[in-house]
Amino acid sequence: MLALPRSSRRAGGLIGWLNNAHVRAILYQVLTAAAIVLLGWYLVHNTVANLDARGMSVGFGFLDASAGFGISFTLIPYQEGDTYSRVFLVGIANTLLVAIISIILATVLGLIIGLARLSDNWLIRTLSRTYIEILRNTPLLLQIIAWFFGVFNLLPRPRDSLSWLDVFALNNRGFYMPAPLPGPGFEFVIAAFVLAVAFAVGLKRWAHRRQDATGQIFPALPVGFAAIVFVPLAVFWVLGAPLAWEMPELRGFNYQGGLSVPPSFCALVVALSVYTSCFIAENVRSGIQSVSKGQHEAAASLNLKPSWTMRLIILPQALRVIIPPTISQYLNVTKNSSLAIAIGFPDLVSVWMNTSLNQSGQAIPIVAMTMAFYCAASLTVSLIMNQYNRRVMLKER
Amino acid sequence: MEGETLDQAPAHVASAASQERIIEMAGVNKWFGQFHVLKDIDLTVRQRERIVICGPSGSGKSTLIRCINHLEQHQEGQIVVDGNELNADVRNIDAIRSEVGMVFQQFNLFPHLTVLENCTLAPIWVKKLPKAEAEDIAMGLLERVRIPEQAQKYPLQLSGGQQQRVAIARALCMRPKIMLFDEPTSALDPEMIKEVLDVMVELAREGMTMLVVTHEMGFARMVADRVIFMDQGEIVEQADPETFFNHPQYDRTKLFLSQILAH
């Protein structure tokens, strides 16, 4: 009979049992779970005890009470007498407005800077690199405050506004632009736009099928784009331009009418866009550089045109690298917009976590609701990102 | 004719002489910055000729064949491929690239496309073939390189040898007259070299004009009409394999051969 190896001969007893890898794995998990349960119980118990000691109640009843404070800038209608739940929605709308506009501007800016970073021109390359290195490596809060106090607050008074074509105006009270007033029949223009988009999608599919069948290439992209632009425009003219503009006009001490945003909004959007554009620019650069030179050479040796090489070979591979980190930058924009509180822009954190919380004292529901909003927004985007990632992931092994 | 002459180098050098010139390089010079990578290259390739180019690393052999399809730009001299001169005229570059296929050391397959899509991409977009026809051609060629069953897989799911055979099929799908091979087996594990060389031998047997940069001297002996030795940007010696391997004329060639055949 074979002799047992030394280790298994000694395996008996408690020490031996504790040295078993399976036992250890389970033991660690049990200990971790117990610690979490204990901590949770302590927190809940502590909170309940403290609330009881102060005679406070926790609940969502306060949501229907009148908030009773004014908000300097609201995207959706709001009056002082409206409820707390309305304040919550106003905060969400303001936060989303800042986030969406900043995301669009940051993407456009980041794309341009990222491509400039790869330029053959020394000056362009160095300028974009300097832009990235300075703005990426200083705190965002500092930049927001600098844009607010150093730029938008120092703009001229309304009567000396910086004005462009008498349509847009910029002064230390905010940025003013015309408001569109759709007239009768404008819904047909919108319908035409929707139809044109549907047509462009159909055209793309048709062109794809025709190329598969006959090999002929149809320029579906430019034709579809032209349809989206010109069909609604044509309908617009045929109907006699059913759209009026309400122009902002200088009356008394400030502009009246039109649409306007306060300086804090401008500072926040500019700071967020510029800061985030640096990270997006680096994503764009690394994405394009991640596609090896060999891919360009293989495409060239097959005589593919440069524009096709970009579309069929380089972009599909580069986007796979660019998009996931860029989407996490989008999440960062949404979360970073909460720094609005530093310059008094009424975003969700400012009107809800600050003013509403101080007034109502309902810390637990208010913090929970705020966290729920940011979590829901981020998780939704993550979900979409994961779907996309799964679709474009390279198949290996 | 090709089949019998394959092992008798001198006979088909003579027969090649009667055939049409397909590549002519005259006085070609190229610099990478200060580095003179190609020095006064004169080279004539005839149709159906199989040429193996060897030489130490940095001798300019890859650059030489990359100049033929304009992946590298030569600065002096003349390169004419099948009657088209390689100059700044984009149409000429197009015409030349549509006749010249290339296989790279690192395969350079498109990793986001399946094997079949790799093969049909250029026929569909450049030759404007219907998809079904392009797929027929591609499947035919994948069968010739003996991997039709891998058509729906992605390149990174294949072994190195299989990937390189796909790369050969991809180039052949464009029906080139000339095939350039840039160290096609250098990135492969030893056991996969043979499967790629077998495909190349078959291609040579079918009469493809081939320029092969390689250190596979067995391949050179078996299929080459002419072996070219390059060193420091110059063509030092060229001869049929028999003469080249058994009676090299120059010391540089002898040194190189002693190093490469030593093991």
XYZ file of N, CA and C in Angstrom, chain A residues 47 58-60 62-63 84 88 92 348-358 360-376:
111
model
N -30.332 54.986 14.611
C -31.161 56.015 14.003
C -32.524 56.073 14.678
N -40.385 59.783 10.765
C -39.831 59.630 9.423
C -40.948 59.191 8.498
N -41.068 59.843 7.334
C -42.106 59.438 6.392
C -42.117 60.373 5.209
N -42.983 60.076 4.244
C -43.015 60.873 3.023
C -44.186 61.856 3.015
N -44.438 64.767 4.199
C -44.053 66.163 3.958
C -44.068 66.521 2.474
N -44.038 65.522 1.597
C -43.965 65.795 0.157
C -45.154 66.614 -0.340
N -43.388 70.173 -1.892
C -42.021 69.653 -1.888
C -41.780 68.691 -3.052
N -38.749 68.693 -5.794
C -37.916 67.559 -6.181
C -37.835 67.462 -7.710
N -34.648 67.885 -10.271
C -34.255 66.868 -11.245
C -34.176 67.472 -12.646
N -30.584 69.755 -8.236
C -31.275 68.874 -7.297
C -30.665 68.959 -5.894
N -29.330 68.889 -5.820
C -28.686 68.910 -4.506
C -28.948 70.234 -3.798
N -28.911 71.321 -4.566
C -29.101 72.639 -3.977
C -30.524 72.834 -3.444
N -31.528 72.559 -4.267
C -32.903 72.842 -3.821
C -33.453 71.749 -2.910
N -32.940 70.532 -3.058
C -33.538 69.406 -2.339
C -32.719 69.044 -1.107
N -31.455 68.675 -1.333
C -30.607 68.249 -0.216
C -30.263 69.424 0.695
N -30.297 70.657 0.152
C -29.919 71.805 0.978
C -31.152 72.519 1.519
N -31.855 73.250 0.646
C -32.969 74.071 1.118
C -34.099 73.237 1.713
N -34.579 72.249 0.944
C -35.717 71.461 1.417
C -35.373 70.708 2.690
N -34.165 70.175 2.750
C -33.779 69.402 3.929
C -33.720 70.306 5.159
N -33.113 71.485 4.989
C -33.011 72.401 6.122
C -34.378 72.831 6.610
N -37.458 71.271 6.097
C -38.376 70.226 6.569
C -37.754 69.362 7.648
N -36.453 69.283 7.671
C -35.783 68.427 8.640
C -35.902 66.946 8.331
N -36.481 66.604 7.175
C -36.681 65.197 6.831
C -35.434 64.640 6.153
N -34.366 64.493 6.942
C -33.089 64.116 6.339
C -33.143 62.757 5.663
N -33.735 61.776 6.342
C -33.651 60.412 5.806
C -34.376 60.254 4.474
N -35.654 60.655 4.381
C -36.296 60.503 3.067
C -35.630 61.362 1.985
N -35.179 62.547 2.350
C -34.618 63.438 1.334
C -33.291 62.899 0.807
N -32.434 62.448 1.722
C -31.158 61.881 1.265
C -31.421 60.621 0.444
N -32.374 59.796 0.916
C -32.679 58.559 0.201
C -33.179 58.855 -1.214
N -34.084 59.856 -1.330
C -34.634 60.175 -2.658
C -33.543 60.713 -3.577
N -32.652 61.552 -3.029
C -31.589 62.109 -3.860
C -30.663 61.000 -4.355
N -30.297 60.125 -3.418
C -29.433 59.023 -3.822
C -30.124 58.137 -4.844
N -31.415 57.925 -4.637
C -32.168 57.076 -5.568
C -32.135 57.671 -6.974
N -32.268 59.010 -7.070
C -32.253 59.629 -8.398
C -30.905 59.415 -9.082
N -29.811 59.737 -8.351
C -28.492 59.608 -8.994
C -28.188 58.153 -9.343
N -28.579 57.244 -8.439
C -28.365 55.821 -8.713
C -29.150 55.384 -9.942
N -30.424 55.793 -9.989
C -31.275 55.364 -11.100
C -30.705 55.885 -12.414
